[in-house]
Short mmCIF file of C-alpha atoms in Angstrom, two decimals:
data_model
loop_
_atom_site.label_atom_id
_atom_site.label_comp_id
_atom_site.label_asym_id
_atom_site.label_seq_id
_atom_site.Cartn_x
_atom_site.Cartn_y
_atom_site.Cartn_z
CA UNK A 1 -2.89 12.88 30.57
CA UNK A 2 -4.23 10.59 27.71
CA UNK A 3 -2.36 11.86 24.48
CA UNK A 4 -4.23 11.93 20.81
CA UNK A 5 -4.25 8.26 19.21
CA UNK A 6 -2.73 9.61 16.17
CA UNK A 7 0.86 9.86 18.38
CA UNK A 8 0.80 6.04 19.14
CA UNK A 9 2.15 3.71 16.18
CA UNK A 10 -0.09 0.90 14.74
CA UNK A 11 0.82 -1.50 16.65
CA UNK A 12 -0.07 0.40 19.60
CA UNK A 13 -3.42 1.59 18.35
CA UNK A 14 -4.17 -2.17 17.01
CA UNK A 15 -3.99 -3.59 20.20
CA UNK A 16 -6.31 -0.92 21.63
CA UNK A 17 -9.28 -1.54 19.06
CA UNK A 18 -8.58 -4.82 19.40
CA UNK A 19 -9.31 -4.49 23.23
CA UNK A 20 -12.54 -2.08 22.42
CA UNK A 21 -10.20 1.21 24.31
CA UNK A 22 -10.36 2.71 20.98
CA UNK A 23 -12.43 2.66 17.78
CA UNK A 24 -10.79 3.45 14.07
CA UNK A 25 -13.31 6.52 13.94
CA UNK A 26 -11.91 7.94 16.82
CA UNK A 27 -8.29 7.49 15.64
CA UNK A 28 -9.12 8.88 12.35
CA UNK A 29 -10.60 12.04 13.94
CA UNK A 30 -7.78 12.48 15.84
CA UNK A 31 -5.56 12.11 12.83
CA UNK A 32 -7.47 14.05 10.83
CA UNK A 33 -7.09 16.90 13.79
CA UNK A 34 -3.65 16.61 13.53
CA UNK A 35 -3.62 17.62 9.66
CA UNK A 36 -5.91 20.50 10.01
CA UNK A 37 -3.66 21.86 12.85
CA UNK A 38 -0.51 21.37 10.53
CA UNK A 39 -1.30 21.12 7.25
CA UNK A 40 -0.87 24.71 6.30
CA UNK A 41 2.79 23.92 6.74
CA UNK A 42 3.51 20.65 6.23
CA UNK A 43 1.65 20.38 2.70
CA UNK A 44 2.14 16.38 2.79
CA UNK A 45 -0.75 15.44 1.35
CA UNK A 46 -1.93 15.59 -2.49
CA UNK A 47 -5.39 14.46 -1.39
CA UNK A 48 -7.27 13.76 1.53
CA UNK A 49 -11.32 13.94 2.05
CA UNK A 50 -12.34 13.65 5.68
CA UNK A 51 -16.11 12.55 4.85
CA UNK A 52 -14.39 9.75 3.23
CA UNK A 53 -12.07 8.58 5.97
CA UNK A 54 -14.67 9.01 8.57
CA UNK A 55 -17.11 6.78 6.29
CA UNK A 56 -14.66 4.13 5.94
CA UNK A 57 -13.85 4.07 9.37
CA UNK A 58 -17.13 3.53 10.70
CA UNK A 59 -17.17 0.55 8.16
CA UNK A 60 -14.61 -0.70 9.53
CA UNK A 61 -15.60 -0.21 13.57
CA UNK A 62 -18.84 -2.17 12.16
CA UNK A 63 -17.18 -5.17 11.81
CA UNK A 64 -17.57 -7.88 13.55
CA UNK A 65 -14.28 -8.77 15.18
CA UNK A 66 -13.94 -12.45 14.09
CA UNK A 67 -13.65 -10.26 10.43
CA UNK A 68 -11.39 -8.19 11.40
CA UNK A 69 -7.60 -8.89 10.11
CA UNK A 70 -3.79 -7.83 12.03
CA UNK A 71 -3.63 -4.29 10.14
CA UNK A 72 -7.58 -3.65 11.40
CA UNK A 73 -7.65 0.17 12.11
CA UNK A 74 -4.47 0.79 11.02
CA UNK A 75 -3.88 4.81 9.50
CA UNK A 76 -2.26 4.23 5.57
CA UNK A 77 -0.99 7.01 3.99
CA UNK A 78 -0.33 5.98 -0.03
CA UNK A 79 2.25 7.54 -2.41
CA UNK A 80 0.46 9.67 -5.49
CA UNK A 81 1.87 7.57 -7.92
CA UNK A 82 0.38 4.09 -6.35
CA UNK A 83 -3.29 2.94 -7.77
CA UNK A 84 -6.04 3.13 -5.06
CA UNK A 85 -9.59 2.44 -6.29
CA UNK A 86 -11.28 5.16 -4.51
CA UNK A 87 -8.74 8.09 -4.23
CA UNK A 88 -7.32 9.61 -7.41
CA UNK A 89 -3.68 8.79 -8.46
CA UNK A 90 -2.81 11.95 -10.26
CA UNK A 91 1.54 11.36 -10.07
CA UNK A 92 2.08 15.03 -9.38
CA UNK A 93 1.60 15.67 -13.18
CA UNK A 94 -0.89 17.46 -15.07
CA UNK A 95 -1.41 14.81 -17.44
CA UNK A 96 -3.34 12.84 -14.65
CA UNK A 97 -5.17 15.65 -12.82
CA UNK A 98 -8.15 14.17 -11.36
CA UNK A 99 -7.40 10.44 -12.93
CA UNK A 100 -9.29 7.89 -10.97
CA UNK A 101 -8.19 4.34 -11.68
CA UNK A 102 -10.73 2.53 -10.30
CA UNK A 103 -8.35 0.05 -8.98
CA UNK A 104 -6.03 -0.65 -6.01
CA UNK A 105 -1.91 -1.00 -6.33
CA UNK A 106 -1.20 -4.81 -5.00
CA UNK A 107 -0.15 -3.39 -1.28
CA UNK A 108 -3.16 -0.92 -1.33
CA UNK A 109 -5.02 -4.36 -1.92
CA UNK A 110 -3.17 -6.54 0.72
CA UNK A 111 -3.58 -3.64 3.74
CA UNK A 112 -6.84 -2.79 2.51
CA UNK A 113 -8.32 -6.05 2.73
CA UNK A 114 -6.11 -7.16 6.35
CA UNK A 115 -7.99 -3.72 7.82
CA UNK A 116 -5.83 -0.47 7.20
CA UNK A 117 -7.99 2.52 6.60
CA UNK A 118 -6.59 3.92 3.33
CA UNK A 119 -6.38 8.05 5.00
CA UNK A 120 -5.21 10.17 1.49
CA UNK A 121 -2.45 10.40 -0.96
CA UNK A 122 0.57 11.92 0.03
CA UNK A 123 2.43 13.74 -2.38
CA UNK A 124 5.64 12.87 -4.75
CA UNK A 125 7.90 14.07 -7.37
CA UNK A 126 6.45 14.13 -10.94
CA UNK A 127 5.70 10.30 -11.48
CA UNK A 128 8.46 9.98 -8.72
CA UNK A 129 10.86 10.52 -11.17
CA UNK A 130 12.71 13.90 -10.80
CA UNK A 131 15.20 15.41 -7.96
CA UNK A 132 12.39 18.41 -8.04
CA UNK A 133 10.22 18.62 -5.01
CA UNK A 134 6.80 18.84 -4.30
CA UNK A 135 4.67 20.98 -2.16
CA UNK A 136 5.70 19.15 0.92
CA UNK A 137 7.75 20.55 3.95
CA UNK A 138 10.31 19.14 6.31
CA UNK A 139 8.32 18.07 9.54
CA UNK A 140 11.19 19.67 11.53
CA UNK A 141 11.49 22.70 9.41
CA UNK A 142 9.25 24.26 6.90
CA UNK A 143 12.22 25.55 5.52
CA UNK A 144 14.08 22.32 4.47
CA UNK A 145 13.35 19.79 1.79
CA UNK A 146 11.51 16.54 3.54
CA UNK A 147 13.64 14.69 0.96
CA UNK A 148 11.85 12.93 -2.24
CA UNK A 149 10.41 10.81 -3.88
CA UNK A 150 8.20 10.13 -1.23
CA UNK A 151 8.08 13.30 -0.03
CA UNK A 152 4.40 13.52 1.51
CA UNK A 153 4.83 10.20 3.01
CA UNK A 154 8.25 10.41 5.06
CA UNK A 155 6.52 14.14 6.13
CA UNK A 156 3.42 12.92 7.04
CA UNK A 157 4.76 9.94 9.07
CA UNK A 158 7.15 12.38 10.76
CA UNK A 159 4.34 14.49 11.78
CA UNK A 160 2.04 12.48 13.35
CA UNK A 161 -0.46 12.65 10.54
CA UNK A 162 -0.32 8.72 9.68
CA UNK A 163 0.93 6.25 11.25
CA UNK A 164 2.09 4.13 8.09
CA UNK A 165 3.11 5.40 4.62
CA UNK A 166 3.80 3.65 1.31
CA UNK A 167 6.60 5.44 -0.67
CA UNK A 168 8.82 4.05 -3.42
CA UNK A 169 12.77 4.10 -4.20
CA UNK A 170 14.89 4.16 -7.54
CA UNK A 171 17.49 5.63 -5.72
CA UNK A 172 17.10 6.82 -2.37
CA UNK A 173 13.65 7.65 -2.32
CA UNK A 174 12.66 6.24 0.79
CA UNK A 175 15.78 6.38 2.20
CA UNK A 176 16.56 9.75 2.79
CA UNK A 177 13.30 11.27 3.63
CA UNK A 178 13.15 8.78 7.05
CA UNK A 179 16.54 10.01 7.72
CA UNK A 180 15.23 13.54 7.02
CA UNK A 181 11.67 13.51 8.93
CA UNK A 182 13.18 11.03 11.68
CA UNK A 183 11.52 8.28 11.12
CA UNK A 184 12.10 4.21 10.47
CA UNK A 185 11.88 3.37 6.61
CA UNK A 186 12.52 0.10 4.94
CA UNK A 187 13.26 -0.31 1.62
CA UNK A 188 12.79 -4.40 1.19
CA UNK A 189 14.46 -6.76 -1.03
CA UNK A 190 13.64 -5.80 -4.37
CA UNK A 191 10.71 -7.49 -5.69
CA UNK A 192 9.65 -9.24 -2.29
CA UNK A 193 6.32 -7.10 -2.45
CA UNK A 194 4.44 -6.73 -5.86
CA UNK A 195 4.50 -3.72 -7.64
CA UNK A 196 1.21 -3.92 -9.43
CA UNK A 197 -0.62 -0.75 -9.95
CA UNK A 198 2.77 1.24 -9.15
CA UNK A 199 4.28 4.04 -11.81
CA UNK A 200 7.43 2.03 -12.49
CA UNK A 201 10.26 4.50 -13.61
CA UNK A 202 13.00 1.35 -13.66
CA UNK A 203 11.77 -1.79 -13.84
CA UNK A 204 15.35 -3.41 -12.53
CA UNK A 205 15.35 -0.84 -9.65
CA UNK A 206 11.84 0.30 -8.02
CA UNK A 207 10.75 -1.49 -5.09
CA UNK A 208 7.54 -0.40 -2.59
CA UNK A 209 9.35 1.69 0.53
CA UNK A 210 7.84 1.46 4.54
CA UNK A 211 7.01 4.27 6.60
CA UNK A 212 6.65 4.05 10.15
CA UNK A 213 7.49 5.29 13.95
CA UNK A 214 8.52 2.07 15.47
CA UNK A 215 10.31 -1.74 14.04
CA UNK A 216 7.23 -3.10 15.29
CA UNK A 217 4.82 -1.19 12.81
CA UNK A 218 7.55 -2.15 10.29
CA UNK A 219 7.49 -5.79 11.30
CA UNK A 220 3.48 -6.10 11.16
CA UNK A 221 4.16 -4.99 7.45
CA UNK A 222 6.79 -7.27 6.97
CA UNK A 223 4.17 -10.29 8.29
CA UNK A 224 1.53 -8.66 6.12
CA UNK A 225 3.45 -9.14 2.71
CA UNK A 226 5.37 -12.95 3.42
CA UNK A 227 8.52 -10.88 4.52
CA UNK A 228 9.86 -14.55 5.36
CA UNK A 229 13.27 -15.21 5.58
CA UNK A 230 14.13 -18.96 4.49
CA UNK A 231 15.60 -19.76 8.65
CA UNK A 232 13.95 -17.10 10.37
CA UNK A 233 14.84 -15.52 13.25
CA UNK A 234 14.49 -16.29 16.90
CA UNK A 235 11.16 -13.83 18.06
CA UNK A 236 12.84 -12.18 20.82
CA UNK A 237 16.14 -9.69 18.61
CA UNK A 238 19.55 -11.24 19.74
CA UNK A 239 21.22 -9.15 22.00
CA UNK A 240 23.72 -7.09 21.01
CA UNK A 241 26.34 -8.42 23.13
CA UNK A 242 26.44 -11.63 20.65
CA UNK A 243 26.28 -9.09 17.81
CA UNK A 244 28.23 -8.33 14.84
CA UNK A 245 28.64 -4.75 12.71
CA UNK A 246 30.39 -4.10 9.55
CA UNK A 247 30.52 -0.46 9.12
CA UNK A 248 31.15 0.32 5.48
CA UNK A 249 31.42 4.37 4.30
CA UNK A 250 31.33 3.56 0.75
CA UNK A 251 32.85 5.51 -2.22
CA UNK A 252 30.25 8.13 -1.70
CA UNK A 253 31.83 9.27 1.39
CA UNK A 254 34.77 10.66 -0.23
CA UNK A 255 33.24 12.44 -3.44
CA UNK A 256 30.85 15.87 -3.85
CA UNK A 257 33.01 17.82 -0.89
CA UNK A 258 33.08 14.71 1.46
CA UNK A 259 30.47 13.83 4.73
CA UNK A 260 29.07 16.36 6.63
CA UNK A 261 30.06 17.29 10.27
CA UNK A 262 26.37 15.72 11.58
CA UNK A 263 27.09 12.55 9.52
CA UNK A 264 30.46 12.50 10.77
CA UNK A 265 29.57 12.64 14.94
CA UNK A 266 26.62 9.99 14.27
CA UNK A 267 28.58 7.63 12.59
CA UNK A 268 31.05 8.14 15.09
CA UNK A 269 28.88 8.09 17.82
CA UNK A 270 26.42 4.77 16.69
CA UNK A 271 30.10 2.84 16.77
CA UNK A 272 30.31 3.86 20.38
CA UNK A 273 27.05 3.00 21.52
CA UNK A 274 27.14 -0.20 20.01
CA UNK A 275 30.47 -1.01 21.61
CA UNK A 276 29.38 -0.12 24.71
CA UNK A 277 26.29 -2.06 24.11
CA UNK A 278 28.92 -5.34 23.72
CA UNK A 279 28.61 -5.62 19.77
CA UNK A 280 31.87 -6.29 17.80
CA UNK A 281 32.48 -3.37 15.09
CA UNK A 282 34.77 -4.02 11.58
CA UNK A 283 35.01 -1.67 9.33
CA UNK A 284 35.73 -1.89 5.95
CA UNK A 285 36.47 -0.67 2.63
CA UNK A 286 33.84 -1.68 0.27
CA UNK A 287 35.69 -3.48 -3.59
CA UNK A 288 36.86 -1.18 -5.98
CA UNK A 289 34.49 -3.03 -8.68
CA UNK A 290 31.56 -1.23 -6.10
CA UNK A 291 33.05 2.59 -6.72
CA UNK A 292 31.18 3.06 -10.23
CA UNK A 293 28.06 1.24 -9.38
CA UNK A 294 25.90 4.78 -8.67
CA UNK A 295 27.14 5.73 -12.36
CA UNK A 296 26.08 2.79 -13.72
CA UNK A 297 22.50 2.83 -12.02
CA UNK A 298 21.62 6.33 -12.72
CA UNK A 299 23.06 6.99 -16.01
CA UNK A 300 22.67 3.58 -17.72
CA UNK A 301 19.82 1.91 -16.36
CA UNK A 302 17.67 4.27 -15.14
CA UNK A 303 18.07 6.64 -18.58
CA UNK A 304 18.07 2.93 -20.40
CA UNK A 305 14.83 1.91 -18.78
CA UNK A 306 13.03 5.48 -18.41
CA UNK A 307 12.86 5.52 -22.32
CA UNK A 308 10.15 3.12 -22.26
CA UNK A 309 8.51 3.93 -19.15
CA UNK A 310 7.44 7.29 -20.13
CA UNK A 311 6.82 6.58 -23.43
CA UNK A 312 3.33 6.64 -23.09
CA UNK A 313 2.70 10.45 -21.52
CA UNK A 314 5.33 11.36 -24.15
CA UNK A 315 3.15 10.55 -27.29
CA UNK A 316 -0.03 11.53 -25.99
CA UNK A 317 1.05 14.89 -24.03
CA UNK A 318 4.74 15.56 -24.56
CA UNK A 319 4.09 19.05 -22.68
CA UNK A 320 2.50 17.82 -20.00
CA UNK A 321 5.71 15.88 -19.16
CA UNK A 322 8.73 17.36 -17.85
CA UNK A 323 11.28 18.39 -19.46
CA UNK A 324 13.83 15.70 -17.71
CA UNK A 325 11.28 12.68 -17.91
CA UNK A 326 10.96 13.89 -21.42
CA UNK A 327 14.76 13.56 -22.46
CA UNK A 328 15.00 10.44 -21.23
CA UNK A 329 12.22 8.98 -24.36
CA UNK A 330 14.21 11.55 -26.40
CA UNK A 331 17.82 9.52 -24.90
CA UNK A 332 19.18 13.10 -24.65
CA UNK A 333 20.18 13.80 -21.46
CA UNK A 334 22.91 10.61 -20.98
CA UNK A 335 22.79 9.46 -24.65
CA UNK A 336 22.48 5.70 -23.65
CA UNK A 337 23.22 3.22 -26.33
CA UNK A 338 21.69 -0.64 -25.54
CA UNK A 339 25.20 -1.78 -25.49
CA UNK A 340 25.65 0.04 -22.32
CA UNK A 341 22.46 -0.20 -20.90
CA UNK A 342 23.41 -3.93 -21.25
CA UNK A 343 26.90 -3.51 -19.68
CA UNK A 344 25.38 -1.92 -16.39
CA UNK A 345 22.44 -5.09 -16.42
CA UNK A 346 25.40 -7.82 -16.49
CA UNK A 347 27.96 -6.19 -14.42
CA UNK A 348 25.19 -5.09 -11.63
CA UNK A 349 24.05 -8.62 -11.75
CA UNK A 350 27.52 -10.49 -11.08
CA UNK A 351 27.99 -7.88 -7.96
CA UNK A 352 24.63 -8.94 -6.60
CA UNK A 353 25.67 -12.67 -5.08
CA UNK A 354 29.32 -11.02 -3.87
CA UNK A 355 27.80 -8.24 -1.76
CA UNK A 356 24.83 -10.89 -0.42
CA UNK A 357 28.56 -13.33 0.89
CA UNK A 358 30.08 -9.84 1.87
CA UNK A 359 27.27 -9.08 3.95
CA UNK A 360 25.92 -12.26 4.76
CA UNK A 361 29.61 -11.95 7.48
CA UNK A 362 27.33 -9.92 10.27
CA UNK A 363 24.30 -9.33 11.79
CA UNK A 364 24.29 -6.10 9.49
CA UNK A 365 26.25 -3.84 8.05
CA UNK A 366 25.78 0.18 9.12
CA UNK A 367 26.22 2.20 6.48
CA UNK A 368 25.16 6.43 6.01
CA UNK A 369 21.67 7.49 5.05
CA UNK A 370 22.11 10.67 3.59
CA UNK A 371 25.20 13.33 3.31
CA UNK A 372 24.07 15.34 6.36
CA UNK A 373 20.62 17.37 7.72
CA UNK A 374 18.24 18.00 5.37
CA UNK A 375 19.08 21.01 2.73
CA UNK A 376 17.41 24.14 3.14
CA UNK A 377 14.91 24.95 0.43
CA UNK A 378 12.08 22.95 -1.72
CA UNK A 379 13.50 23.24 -5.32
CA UNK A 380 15.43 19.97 -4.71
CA UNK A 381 15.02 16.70 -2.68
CA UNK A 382 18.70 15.84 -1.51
CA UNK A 383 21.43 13.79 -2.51
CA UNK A 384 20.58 10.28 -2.67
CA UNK A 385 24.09 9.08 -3.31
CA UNK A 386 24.68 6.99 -0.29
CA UNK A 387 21.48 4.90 -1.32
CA UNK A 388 21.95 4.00 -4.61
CA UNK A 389 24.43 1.61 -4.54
CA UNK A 390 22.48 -0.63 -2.22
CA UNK A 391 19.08 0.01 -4.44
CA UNK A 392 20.77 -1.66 -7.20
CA UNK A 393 22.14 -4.02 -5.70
CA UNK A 394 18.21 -5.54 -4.51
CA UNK A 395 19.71 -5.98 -1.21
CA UNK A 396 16.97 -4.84 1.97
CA UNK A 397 17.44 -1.54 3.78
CA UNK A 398 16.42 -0.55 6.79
CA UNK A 399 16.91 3.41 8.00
CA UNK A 400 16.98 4.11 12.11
CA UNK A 401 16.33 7.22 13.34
CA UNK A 402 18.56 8.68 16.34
CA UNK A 403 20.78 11.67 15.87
CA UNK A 404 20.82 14.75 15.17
CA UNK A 405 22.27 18.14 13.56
CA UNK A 406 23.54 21.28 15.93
CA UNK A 407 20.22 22.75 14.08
CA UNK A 408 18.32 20.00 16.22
CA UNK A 409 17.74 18.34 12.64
CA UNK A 410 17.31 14.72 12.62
CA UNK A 411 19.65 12.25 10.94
CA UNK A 412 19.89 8.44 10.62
CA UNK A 413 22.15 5.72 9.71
CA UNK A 414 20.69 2.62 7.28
CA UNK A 415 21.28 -0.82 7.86
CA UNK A 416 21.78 -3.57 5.28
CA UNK A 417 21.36 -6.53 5.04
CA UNK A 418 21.90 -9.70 1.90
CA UNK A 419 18.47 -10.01 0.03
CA UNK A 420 15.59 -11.90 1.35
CA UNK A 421 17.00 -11.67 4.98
CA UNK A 422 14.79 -8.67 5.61
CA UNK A 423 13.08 -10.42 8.54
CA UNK A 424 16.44 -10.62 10.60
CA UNK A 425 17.44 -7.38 9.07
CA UNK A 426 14.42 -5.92 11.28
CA UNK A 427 15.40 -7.62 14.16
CA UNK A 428 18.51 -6.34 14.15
CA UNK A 429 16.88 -2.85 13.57
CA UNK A 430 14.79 -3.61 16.94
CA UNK A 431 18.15 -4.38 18.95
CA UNK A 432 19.88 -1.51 17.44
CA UNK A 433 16.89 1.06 17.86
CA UNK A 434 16.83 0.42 20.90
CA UNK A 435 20.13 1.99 21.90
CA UNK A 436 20.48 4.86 18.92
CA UNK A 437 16.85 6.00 19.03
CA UNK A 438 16.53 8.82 21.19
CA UNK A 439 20.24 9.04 21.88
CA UNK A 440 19.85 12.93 20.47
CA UNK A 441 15.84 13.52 20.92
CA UNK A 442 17.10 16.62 23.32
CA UNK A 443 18.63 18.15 20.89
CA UNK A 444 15.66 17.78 18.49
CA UNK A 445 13.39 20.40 17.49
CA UNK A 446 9.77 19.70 18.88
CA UNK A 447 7.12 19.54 16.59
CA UNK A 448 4.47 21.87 16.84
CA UNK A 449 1.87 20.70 19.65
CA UNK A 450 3.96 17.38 20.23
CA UNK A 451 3.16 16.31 23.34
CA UNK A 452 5.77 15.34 26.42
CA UNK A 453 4.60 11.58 26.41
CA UNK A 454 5.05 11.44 22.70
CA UNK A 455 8.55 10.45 21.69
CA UNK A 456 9.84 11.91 17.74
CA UNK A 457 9.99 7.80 16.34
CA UNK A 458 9.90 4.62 18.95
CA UNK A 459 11.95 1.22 18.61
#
C-alpha cells in the first residue's frame, strides 16, 4: 500500500519530485488532507489558506528543474511571530490581528527562495513570550499541553501536518515541545541563523528552533543556513563503538519535587542502549558556578531585556498586551536593576568558553529534555527548566525522540554539543537515533489514521 506523502519527511519527498514520482501539488493536497482530518483537535495552526498553498505549489511544480533548489517541494510550517510576506504574522496578540508585513523573516527568505512551500502559520504564545498556551493540542493527547513557545509547530510536525517547522527558544521553547510531540528539534548555536524579521523577546537569548521527523530533514536545514563546522565531520556518523557520552543531570534534576519516573527509565535506559551499542558513558556533575545560571537567565536577562522589547505594544496599546509582557516594561514582576542585568551578561559570558572545553571532551553530552510526559491541560506549556541553562549558554541542542511514558506519551533526551559544532552535533544525533528512536514506539499511542508503514519520527 502506497501511504499519503505528507507521512514521508523532506528528504524523502525531495528525492521523489526530484525523480518526477511526486509533484509539490500533490504533497500539499495530501498535507492539506491531513489537517482537515485533524485539525478539529489538534488546533496547530493560526493560519492556513488552502487556495494559497495549492497556488504556490503549482508555481513551484512549474519550474523548470535546472531552477529548482535542495529544499524544492519541501512542506514549511512558520512560527506566528516570524515575518512572512504573504501570510499574516499576528504573534497570538490582539494588537496584530490581521497585520500583514509584507516581508519575509531571513529563514522564511532562505527556504523560500531554495524551494520550500511556505504551508501556514502555526500558532505560539503571546509574542512567544508567556508560559500560557495557545489553542494548540498535544498530537498524542488532546488533553495535554504540546509544550510552548512553539506550540503549533512541534504539534503540527508531530502530526503529520508539515514536514518542517520553524519555532523559536528563550528558554526551552523548542526544546520541550519535540520531546512532547515526539519529534527531532534543534535549537542551533545561537546566532548561527539570522533572526531578521523575528519578535525578539531577549536579544542575548532567542535563536530560530528546527522541526522535523528525521536528522536528515534536520541536516538539509543545517546545509541550507552554512551550519558549517570549522573541521567538519566525516559524511558517513562515526559509529558508536568509537563513541564517547557525558551524561550530565544538571541542578535541575534535583529541584521542583525531583525527575519524573518516565525521565528516570529513559535516562536509564538510553545509557544502556548506548553501552550495548559499544559507546563509553561518564557521567558527571555539572560546576557549582552552573547551579544559578536558570536564575540568572530568566530573572535578570530576560526581565532586563523584555523591558525594551515590548516597549513598543506597551505605549501604543498597553491593554492589548498581557499583563506579564506588560510588567516586564513596568520592571515589576523581578524588579531588575542594570547593575544586575549586567552581573548575569558578564558572569553568563565567562561560563560560555568553560562549558564549550567541558563539552568539547565527547562526541556529546546527553542531558534531559523536559521533567517528564507532557502535563495534562492547556493553561500552561511545561517546565522548561532543563533547557535553559544550555539556551544561555549559546551552545547547539539537538532533542531525539525515543521513549516513552506508561501513558504511551512520548519523551526525549537532548544532546549538546560546544557552539558552532552543530554539524557533528547532528551526526552524532544520526548515530544515536538510530538506536533510541523507536526503542518505545509500541508503547506509543497511535495517532489518529497513522498508518502501519508510517513510523511516529525516523533517524
Amino acid at each position: 500500500m502506497t501511504i499519503p506523502s505528507n507521512f514521508l519527511t523532506a528528504t524523502e519527498t525531495i528525492a521523489l519530485i526530484n525523480d518526477g514520482k511526486l509533484t509539490v501539488t500533490q504533497l500539499a493536497l495530501d498535507h492539506f488532507a491531513r489537517y482537515e482530518a485533524r485539525d478539529a483537535e489538534v488546533e496547530a495552526w493560526a493560519y492556513i489558506n488552502k487556495d494559497h498553498i495549492l497556488k504556490e505549489a503549482k508555481r513551484l511544480d512549474d519550474l523548470p528543474k535546472e531552477k529548482r533548489g535542495p529544499l524544492h517541494g519541501m512542506i514549511l510550517g512558520v512560527k506566528d511571530m516570524i515575518n512572512t510576506y504573504d501570510l499574516p504574522t499576528q504573534h497570538n496578540s490582539p494588537i496584530y490581528k490581521g497585520h500583514q508585513p509584507g516581508i519575509d523573516a531571513a529563514p522564511v527568505a532562505v527556504c523560500r527562495a531554495l524551494g520550500a512551500l511556505i504551508y501556514g502559520k502555526t500558532h505560539t504564545t503571546e509574542f512567544a513570550s508567556t508560559g500560557v498556551g495557545p489553542p494548540a493540542h498535544n498530537a498524542y493527547d488532546p488533553a495535554r499541553t504540546p509544550g510552548g513557545s512553539s506550540s503549533g509547530s512541534g504539534a503540527a510536525v508531530g502530526d503529520y501536518q508539515c514536514q518542517i517547522a520553524f519555532g523559536t527558544q528563550t528558554g526551552g521553547d523548542t526544546i520541550r515541545p519535540g520531546s512532547f510531540n515526539n519529534i527531532f528539534a534543534m535549537k542551533p548555536t545561537w546566532s548561527a541563523i539570522s533572526r531578521e524579521g523575528l519578535k525578539i523577546f531577549s536579544v542575548t537569548l532567542d535563536t530560530l528552533g528546527l522541526y522535523s521527523r528525521s536528522v536528515s530533514d534536520l541536516q538539509l536545514l543545517a546545509y541550507a543556513f552554512r551550519l558549517i563546522d570549522d573541521v567538519p565531520p566525516p559524511l558517513t556518523p562515526k559509529p558508536l563503538s568509537e563513541c564517547t557520552f557525558g551524561y550530565t543531570k544538571t541542578h535541575s534534576w534535583y529541584i521542583s519535587g525531583g525527575p519524573s519516573p518516565e525521565l528516570i527509565r529513559a535516562y536509564e535506559t538510553s545509557k544502556e542502549i548506548l553501552l550495548s551499542a559499544g559507546a563509553k558513558i561518564e557521567e558527571f556533575e555539572m560546576p557549582p558556578e552552573f547551579n544559578d545560571l536558570a536564575l540568572l537567565r530568566n530573572r535578570y536577562i530576560m526581565a532586563g531585556e523584555g523591558r525594551a522589547a515590548f516597549l513598543p505594544e506597551y505605549v501604543a496599546n498597553r491593554w492589548g498586551l498581557s499583563d506579564q509582557l506588560a510588567s516586564h516594561v513596568e520592571n515589576k514582576q523581578f524588579v531588575i536593576t542594570r547593575q544586575m542585568q549586567l552581573q548575569a551578561y558578564d558572569e553568563i559570558a565567562a561560563l560560555r568558553p568553560i562549558v564549550d572545553g567541558m563539552l568539547g571532551k565527547y562526541d556529546a553530552v546527553v542531558t534531559p529534555s523536559v521533567p517528564g510526559e507532557a502535563p495534562i491541560g492547556l493553561g500552561s506549556t511545561g517546565d522548561a527548566r532543563f533547557c535553559s541553562m544550555w539556551t544561555a549558554l549559546h551552545v547547539p541542542c539537538v532533542q531525539i525522540p525515543g521513549f516513552a511514558s506508561e501513558n504511551g506519551m512520548p519523551i526525549g533526551l537532548t544532546l549538546v554539543g560546544p557552539r558552532y559544532h552543530d554539524q557533528k552535533l547532528l551526526s552524532t544525533s544520526k548515530a544515536v537515533a538510530a538506536v533510541w528512536n523507536g526503542y518505545d514506539n509500541a508503547k506509543l499511542v497511535k495517532l489518529p489514521g497513522e498508518p502501519a508503514e508510517a513510523v511516529h519520527a525516523k533517524p
